[in-house]
Amino acid sequence: MTKVYLALGGNVGNVINNFQKVIEVLLQNERIKNIESSSIYETKPYGDVEQNNFINSVISFDTDMNLEKLFDYTKNLEKKIGRKKSEVWGPREIDIDILLFGNNIVKNKKVTIPHKDLINRDFVLVPLLELNEELKHPATKKKIKEYLLKLKHNYIVKKLNETILK
């Protein structure tokens, strides 16, 4: 089994409900075990697109799926929940990004692991550290918390009281 960390985000519709739908689908998958979720955060948009604030969270689980299968699975899950094509960093109902896939380092046409913007986003690093404060970046071997301390931009507006896992 491989430990996986996924970032969840969105700013269109009932985003927290969409996060809960993701969890419901994952719980039904026999190839996914030990699901955990971080707190939920309201965050400023990343990038140069004028839009509403986002809701973000990170989940982790163990799986025996390979990376390509998991990537396809998450993209299909986005569509199932209602994601429509959108511009880069634009508004969306749900966004599911694979942040880490065990200690694997992968770069191909489909996916880059660790996620290329992992170390640049507090709305990913903070919830990631909630799930595992000793986590290290697979490529650099630096602790994730070191990257958080060096960030120049803060996108987190506030931590919300809601939870994904019921």
Tab-separated table of N, CA and C in Angstrom, residues 22-143:
chain	number	residue	atom	x	y	z
A	22	VAL	N	-16.562	13.340	-2.387
A	22	VAL	CA	-15.276	12.690	-2.674
A	22	VAL	C	-15.010	11.610	-1.633
A	23	ILE	N	-15.162	11.963	-0.364
A	23	ILE	CA	-14.929	11.003	0.724
A	23	ILE	C	-15.871	9.808	0.604
A	24	GLU	N	-17.150	10.063	0.318
A	24	GLU	CA	-18.124	8.966	0.176
A	24	GLU	C	-17.693	7.984	-0.903
A	25	VAL	N	-17.228	8.502	-2.038
A	25	VAL	CA	-16.784	7.630	-3.131
A	25	VAL	C	-15.522	6.867	-2.721
A	26	LEU	N	-14.585	7.548	-2.088
A	26	LEU	CA	-13.347	6.886	-1.659
A	26	LEU	C	-13.625	5.777	-0.654
A	27	LEU	N	-14.562	6.028	0.260
A	27	LEU	CA	-14.907	5.017	1.271
A	27	LEU	C	-15.484	3.748	0.645
A	28	GLN	N	-16.076	3.865	-0.535
A	28	GLN	CA	-16.668	2.706	-1.215
A	28	GLN	C	-15.644	1.921	-2.037
A	29	ASN	N	-14.450	2.474	-2.194
A	29	ASN	CA	-13.430	1.834	-3.013
A	29	ASN	C	-12.599	0.882	-2.149
A	30	GLU	N	-12.632	-0.400	-2.489
A	30	GLU	CA	-11.909	-1.422	-1.717
A	30	GLU	C	-10.397	-1.248	-1.771
A	31	ARG	N	-9.919	-0.479	-2.738
A	31	ARG	CA	-8.477	-0.292	-2.902
A	31	ARG	C	-7.947	0.906	-2.118
A	32	ILE	N	-8.829	1.540	-1.353
A	32	ILE	CA	-8.462	2.717	-0.560
A	32	ILE	C	-8.777	2.448	0.903
A	33	LYS	N	-7.802	2.681	1.772
A	33	LYS	CA	-7.940	2.410	3.212
A	33	LYS	C	-7.419	3.591	4.025
A	34	ASN	N	-7.849	3.663	5.284
A	34	ASN	CA	-7.298	4.612	6.267
A	34	ASN	C	-7.393	6.075	5.832
A	35	ILE	N	-8.573	6.498	5.429
A	35	ILE	CA	-8.767	7.882	4.979
A	35	ILE	C	-8.743	8.829	6.175
A	36	GLU	N	-7.985	9.908	6.028
A	36	GLU	CA	-7.938	10.974	7.029
A	36	GLU	C	-8.107	12.306	6.306
A	37	SER	N	-8.645	13.301	7.018
A	37	SER	CA	-8.785	14.627	6.408
A	37	SER	C	-8.292	15.709	7.354
A	38	SER	N	-7.764	16.757	6.757
A	38	SER	CA	-7.312	17.919	7.521
A	38	SER	C	-8.514	18.816	7.805
A	39	SER	N	-8.239	19.924	8.447
A	39	SER	CA	-9.249	20.974	8.596
A	39	SER	C	-9.561	21.543	7.214
A	40	ILE	N	-10.599	22.345	7.158
A	40	ILE	CA	-11.003	23.009	5.922
A	40	ILE	C	-10.658	24.489	6.064
A	41	TYR	N	-10.144	25.071	4.989
A	41	TYR	CA	-9.704	26.461	5.011
A	41	TYR	C	-10.361	27.276	3.903
A	42	GLU	N	-10.691	28.522	4.222
A	42	GLU	CA	-11.067	29.489	3.192
A	42	GLU	C	-9.780	30.178	2.775
A	43	THR	N	-9.568	30.291	1.464
A	43	THR	CA	-8.311	30.846	0.969
A	43	THR	C	-8.542	31.825	-0.174
A	44	LYS	N	-7.613	32.746	-0.313
A	44	LYS	CA	-7.637	33.664	-1.452
A	44	LYS	C	-7.262	32.874	-2.703
A	45	PRO	N	-7.784	33.298	-3.874
A	45	PRO	CA	-7.445	32.601	-5.121
A	45	PRO	C	-5.946	32.665	-5.425
A	46	TYR	N	-5.439	31.596	-5.993
A	46	TYR	CA	-4.042	31.493	-6.419
A	46	TYR	C	-3.998	31.838	-7.902
A	47	GLY	N	-3.091	32.682	-8.312
A	47	GLY	CA	-3.006	33.063	-9.718
A	47	GLY	C	-3.629	34.429	-9.951
A	48	ASP	N	-3.757	34.789	-11.204
A	48	ASP	CA	-4.186	36.136	-11.575
A	48	ASP	C	-5.634	36.223	-12.053
A	49	VAL	N	-6.480	35.292	-11.667
A	49	VAL	CA	-7.874	35.299	-12.109
A	49	VAL	C	-8.744	35.909	-11.009
A	50	GLU	N	-9.539	36.930	-11.365
A	50	GLU	CA	-10.461	37.570	-10.415
A	50	GLU	C	-11.625	36.615	-10.167
A	51	GLN	N	-11.834	36.208	-8.907
A	51	GLN	CA	-12.870	35.228	-8.598
A	51	GLN	C	-13.107	35.163	-7.094
A	52	ASN	N	-14.095	34.363	-6.703
A	52	ASN	CA	-14.415	34.173	-5.287
A	52	ASN	C	-13.291	33.422	-4.579
A	53	ASN	N	-13.268	33.549	-3.245
A	53	ASN	CA	-12.329	32.770	-2.445
A	53	ASN	C	-12.584	31.281	-2.629
A	54	PHE	N	-11.569	30.493	-2.347
A	54	PHE	CA	-11.641	29.037	-2.454
A	54	PHE	C	-11.838	28.409	-1.079
A	55	ILE	N	-12.259	27.174	-1.095
A	55	ILE	CA	-12.285	26.303	0.075
A	55	ILE	C	-11.267	25.205	-0.235
A	56	ASN	N	-10.365	24.921	0.713
A	56	ASN	CA	-9.310	23.935	0.492
A	56	ASN	C	-9.156	23.001	1.682
A	57	SER	N	-8.709	21.795	1.387
A	57	SER	CA	-8.421	20.799	2.408
A	57	SER	C	-7.455	19.784	1.812
A	58	VAL	N	-6.897	18.941	2.662
A	58	VAL	CA	-6.035	17.845	2.210
A	58	VAL	C	-6.536	16.563	2.854
A	59	ILE	N	-6.546	15.491	2.068
A	59	ILE	CA	-6.894	14.175	2.601
A	59	ILE	C	-5.738	13.217	2.333
A	60	SER	N	-5.662	12.178	3.146
A	60	SER	CA	-4.649	11.145	2.927
A	60	SER	C	-5.314	9.778	3.033
A	61	PHE	N	-4.691	8.810	2.396
A	61	PHE	CA	-5.159	7.425	2.484
A	61	PHE	C	-4.069	6.503	1.967
A	62	ASP	N	-4.267	5.215	2.183
A	62	ASP	CA	-3.381	4.185	1.652
A	62	ASP	C	-4.098	3.514	0.491
A	63	THR	N	-3.345	3.211	-0.567
A	63	THR	CA	-3.951	2.538	-1.717
A	63	THR	C	-2.961	1.570	-2.359
A	64	ASP	N	-3.517	0.579	-3.055
A	64	ASP	CA	-2.671	-0.312	-3.845
A	64	ASP	C	-2.766	0.029	-5.336
A	65	MET	N	-3.464	1.123	-5.675
A	65	MET	CA	-3.511	1.581	-7.069
A	65	MET	C	-2.146	2.138	-7.458
A	66	ASN	N	-1.788	1.990	-8.736
A	66	ASN	CA	-0.579	2.664	-9.200
A	66	ASN	C	-0.913	4.127	-9.490
A	67	LEU	N	0.104	4.929	-9.713
A	67	LEU	CA	-0.091	6.370	-9.869
A	67	LEU	C	-0.980	6.715	-11.059
A	68	GLU	N	-0.751	6.079	-12.189
A	68	GLU	CA	-1.549	6.389	-13.381
A	68	GLU	C	-3.022	6.064	-13.151
A	69	LYS	N	-3.293	4.930	-12.539
A	69	LYS	CA	-4.673	4.536	-12.232
A	69	LYS	C	-5.308	5.544	-11.269
A	70	LEU	N	-4.566	5.963	-10.240
A	70	LEU	CA	-5.086	6.933	-9.281
A	70	LEU	C	-5.352	8.277	-9.954
A	71	PHE	N	-4.456	8.708	-10.833
A	71	PHE	CA	-4.650	9.971	-11.546
A	71	PHE	C	-5.952	9.929	-12.351
A	72	ASP	N	-6.139	8.870	-13.133
A	72	ASP	CA	-7.369	8.729	-13.925
A	72	ASP	C	-8.594	8.671	-13.019
A	73	TYR	N	-8.471	7.976	-11.914
A	73	TYR	CA	-9.566	7.840	-10.946
A	73	TYR	C	-9.975	9.211	-10.400
A	74	THR	N	-8.986	10.040	-10.036
A	74	THR	CA	-9.311	11.364	-9.474
A	74	THR	C	-9.914	12.282	-10.536
A	75	LYS	N	-9.444	12.210	-11.765
A	75	LYS	CA	-10.009	13.050	-12.837
A	75	LYS	C	-11.455	12.629	-13.127
A	76	ASN	N	-11.721	11.328	-13.136
A	76	ASN	CA	-13.097	10.847	-13.329
A	76	ASN	C	-13.988	11.252	-12.163
A	77	LEU	N	-13.434	11.236	-10.961
A	77	LEU	CA	-14.182	11.645	-9.773
A	77	LEU	C	-14.555	13.128	-9.858
A	78	GLU	N	-13.639	13.965	-10.322
A	78	GLU	CA	-13.945	15.390	-10.525
A	78	GLU	C	-15.143	15.556	-11.462
A	79	LYS	N	-15.122	14.832	-12.577
A	79	LYS	CA	-16.230	14.917	-13.548
A	79	LYS	C	-17.536	14.425	-12.939
A	80	LYS	N	-17.466	13.314	-12.211
A	80	LYS	CA	-18.658	12.730	-11.583
A	80	LYS	C	-19.308	13.719	-10.615
A	81	ILE	N	-18.492	14.477	-9.902
A	81	ILE	CA	-19.005	15.431	-8.919
A	81	ILE	C	-19.497	16.710	-9.591
A	82	GLY	N	-19.087	16.946	-10.833
A	82	GLY	CA	-19.636	18.094	-11.555
A	82	GLY	C	-18.642	19.122	-12.038
A	83	ARG	N	-17.363	18.785	-12.045
A	83	ARG	CA	-16.387	19.754	-12.544
A	83	ARG	C	-16.561	19.943	-14.041
A	84	LYS	N	-16.554	21.203	-14.426
A	84	LYS	CA	-16.603	21.557	-15.837
A	84	LYS	C	-15.234	22.084	-16.238
A	85	LYS	N	-14.946	22.048	-17.537
A	85	LYS	CA	-13.661	22.589	-18.000
A	85	LYS	C	-13.552	24.038	-17.582
A	86	SER	N	-12.371	24.436	-17.117
A	86	SER	CA	-12.179	25.822	-16.702
A	86	SER	C	-10.768	26.264	-17.052
A	87	GLU	N	-10.566	27.572	-16.974
A	87	GLU	CA	-9.239	28.104	-17.244
A	87	GLU	C	-8.292	27.721	-16.105
A	88	VAL	N	-6.993	27.781	-16.392
A	88	VAL	CA	-5.995	27.495	-15.366
A	88	VAL	C	-6.202	28.457	-14.207
A	89	TRP	N	-6.248	27.939	-13.000
A	89	TRP	CA	-6.463	28.693	-11.767
A	89	TRP	C	-7.814	29.401	-11.747
A	90	GLY	N	-8.736	28.997	-12.624
A	90	GLY	CA	-10.053	29.633	-12.682
A	90	GLY	C	-11.033	28.999	-11.716
A	91	PRO	N	-12.266	29.537	-11.688
A	91	PRO	CA	-13.309	29.004	-10.809
A	91	PRO	C	-13.608	27.541	-11.130
A	92	ARG	N	-13.955	26.774	-10.094
A	92	ARG	CA	-14.271	25.354	-10.309
A	92	ARG	C	-15.087	24.796	-9.147
A	93	GLU	N	-15.871	23.796	-9.462
A	93	GLU	CA	-16.695	23.114	-8.459
A	93	GLU	C	-15.834	22.252	-7.544
A	94	ILE	N	-14.869	21.577	-8.144
A	94	ILE	CA	-13.984	20.671	-7.395
A	94	ILE	C	-12.663	20.545	-8.148
A	95	ASP	N	-11.606	20.501	-7.397
A	95	ASP	CA	-10.283	20.261	-7.952
A	95	ASP	C	-9.626	19.235	-7.039
A	96	ILE	N	-9.123	18.168	-7.628
A	96	ILE	CA	-8.434	17.126	-6.861
A	96	ILE	C	-7.033	16.983	-7.442
A	97	ASP	N	-6.038	17.321	-6.642
A	97	ASP	CA	-4.647	17.210	-7.083
A	97	ASP	C	-3.908	16.193	-6.225
A	98	ILE	N	-3.141	15.338	-6.874
A	98	ILE	CA	-2.279	14.408	-6.144
A	98	ILE	C	-1.036	15.192	-5.728
A	99	LEU	N	-0.854	15.350	-4.435
A	99	LEU	CA	0.304	16.084	-3.911
A	99	LEU	C	1.513	15.175	-3.785
A	100	LEU	N	1.300	14.038	-3.115
A	100	LEU	CA	2.368	13.073	-2.858
A	100	LEU	C	1.837	11.665	-3.083
A	101	PHE	N	2.683	10.821	-3.624
A	101	PHE	CA	2.357	9.416	-3.843
A	101	PHE	C	3.509	8.618	-3.257
A	102	GLY	N	3.381	8.306	-1.958
A	102	GLY	CA	4.497	7.686	-1.245
A	102	GLY	C	5.695	8.615	-1.314
A	103	ASN	N	6.868	8.048	-1.512
A	103	ASN	CA	8.086	8.850	-1.692
A	103	ASN	C	8.494	8.918	-3.155
A	104	ASN	N	7.539	8.655	-4.038
A	104	ASN	CA	7.827	8.624	-5.466
A	104	ASN	C	8.082	10.018	-6.022
A	105	ILE	N	8.961	10.061	-7.017
A	105	ILE	CA	9.237	11.276	-7.773
A	105	ILE	C	8.959	10.925	-9.228
A	106	VAL	N	7.969	11.591	-9.823
A	106	VAL	CA	7.525	11.264	-11.178
A	106	VAL	C	7.281	12.555	-11.946
A	107	LYS	N	7.719	12.574	-13.196
A	107	LYS	CA	7.383	13.698	-14.067
A	107	LYS	C	7.168	13.141	-15.462
A	108	ASN	N	5.917	13.216	-15.913
A	108	ASN	CA	5.597	12.787	-17.268
A	108	ASN	C	4.522	13.715	-17.832
A	109	LYS	N	3.978	13.380	-18.988
A	109	LYS	CA	2.980	14.252	-19.632
A	109	LYS	C	1.708	14.393	-18.809
A	110	LYS	N	1.382	13.374	-18.034
A	110	LYS	CA	0.131	13.364	-17.268
A	110	LYS	C	0.243	14.014	-15.900
A	111	VAL	N	1.323	13.708	-15.197
A	111	VAL	CA	1.379	14.074	-13.780
A	111	VAL	C	2.816	14.349	-13.323
A	112	THR	N	2.927	15.264	-12.369
A	112	THR	CA	4.207	15.539	-11.711
A	112	THR	C	4.022	15.300	-10.214
A	113	ILE	N	4.850	14.432	-9.656
A	113	ILE	CA	4.802	14.086	-8.230
A	113	ILE	C	6.204	14.230	-7.657
A	114	PRO	N	6.404	14.952	-6.580
A	114	PRO	CA	5.428	15.741	-5.850
A	114	PRO	C	4.832	16.841	-6.733
A	115	HIS	N	3.616	17.267	-6.382
A	115	HIS	CA	2.932	18.316	-7.143
A	115	HIS	C	3.858	19.517	-7.284
A	116	LYS	N	3.913	20.088	-8.495
A	116	LYS	CA	4.889	21.147	-8.782
A	116	LYS	C	4.734	22.391	-7.917
A	117	ASP	N	3.529	22.693	-7.440
A	117	ASP	CA	3.320	23.882	-6.606
A	117	ASP	C	3.160	23.556	-5.123
A	118	LEU	N	3.430	22.334	-4.753
A	118	LEU	CA	3.276	21.896	-3.361
A	118	LEU	C	3.933	22.856	-2.376
A	119	ILE	N	5.160	23.236	-2.639
A	119	ILE	CA	5.922	24.030	-1.669
A	119	ILE	C	5.623	25.528	-1.735
A	120	ASN	N	4.753	25.950	-2.649
A	120	ASN	CA	4.453	27.375	-2.827
A	120	ASN	C	3.116	27.800	-2.243
A	121	ARG	N	2.367	26.893	-1.672
A	121	ARG	CA	0.992	27.188	-1.268
A	121	ARG	C	0.751	26.844	0.199
A	122	ASP	N	0.494	27.869	1.003
A	122	ASP	CA	0.211	27.609	2.420
A	122	ASP	C	-1.074	26.815	2.592
A	123	PHE	N	-2.025	26.985	1.663
A	123	PHE	CA	-3.292	26.262	1.764
A	123	PHE	C	-3.148	24.779	1.448
A	124	VAL	N	-1.963	24.370	1.033
A	124	VAL	CA	-1.630	22.952	0.879
A	124	VAL	C	-0.712	22.513	2.027
A	125	LEU	N	0.282	23.318	2.325
A	125	LEU	CA	1.269	22.948	3.345
A	125	LEU	C	0.669	22.852	4.746
A	126	VAL	N	-0.166	23.825	5.125
A	126	VAL	CA	-0.742	23.819	6.479
A	126	VAL	C	-1.599	22.569	6.712
A	127	PRO	N	-2.566	22.266	5.823
A	127	PRO	CA	-3.349	21.043	6.058
A	127	PRO	C	-2.530	19.756	5.926
A	128	LEU	N	-1.538	19.769	5.062
A	128	LEU	CA	-0.652	18.610	4.922
A	128	LEU	C	0.057	18.330	6.244
A	129	LEU	N	0.531	19.379	6.895
A	129	LEU	CA	1.220	19.228	8.178
A	129	LEU	C	0.274	18.799	9.290
A	130	GLU	N	-1.002	19.137	9.176
A	130	GLU	CA	-1.987	18.641	10.155
A	130	GLU	C	-2.038	17.119	10.124
A	131	LEU	N	-1.924	16.564	8.926
A	131	LEU	CA	-2.019	15.110	8.766
A	131	LEU	C	-0.712	14.397	9.112
A	132	ASN	N	0.418	15.069	8.895
A	132	ASN	CA	1.717	14.457	9.203
A	132	ASN	C	2.762	15.560	9.357
A	133	GLU	N	3.021	15.952	10.595
A	133	GLU	CA	3.940	17.077	10.825
A	133	GLU	C	5.404	16.733	10.568
A	134	GLU	N	5.711	15.462	10.404
A	134	GLU	CA	7.095	15.049	10.131
A	134	GLU	C	7.336	14.767	8.649
A	135	LEU	N	6.356	15.034	7.827
A	135	LEU	CA	6.439	14.736	6.397
A	135	LEU	C	7.620	15.448	5.741
A	136	LYS	N	8.288	14.721	4.840
A	136	LYS	CA	9.424	15.286	4.101
A	136	LYS	C	9.123	15.290	2.608
A	137	HIS	N	9.689	16.265	1.921
A	137	HIS	CA	9.570	16.346	0.468
A	137	HIS	C	10.424	15.222	-0.127
A	138	PRO	N	9.846	14.361	-0.963
A	138	PRO	CA	10.598	13.209	-1.481
A	138	PRO	C	11.858	13.571	-2.272
A	139	ALA	N	11.834	14.681	-2.986
A	139	ALA	CA	12.987	15.039	-3.817
A	139	ALA	C	14.099	15.708	-3.022
A	140	THR	N	13.739	16.613	-2.118
A	140	THR	CA	14.759	17.391	-1.395
A	140	THR	C	15.089	16.813	-0.028
A	141	LYS	N	14.217	15.962	0.484
A	141	LYS	CA	14.331	15.369	1.826
A	141	LYS	C	14.180	16.401	2.950
A	142	LYS	N	13.797	17.631	2.602
A	142	LYS	CA	13.543	18.660	3.623
A	142	LYS	C	12.172	18.437	4.230
A	143	LYS	N	12.039	18.797	5.507
A	143	LYS	CA	10.730	18.709	6.146
A	143	LYS	C	9.791	19.733	5.513
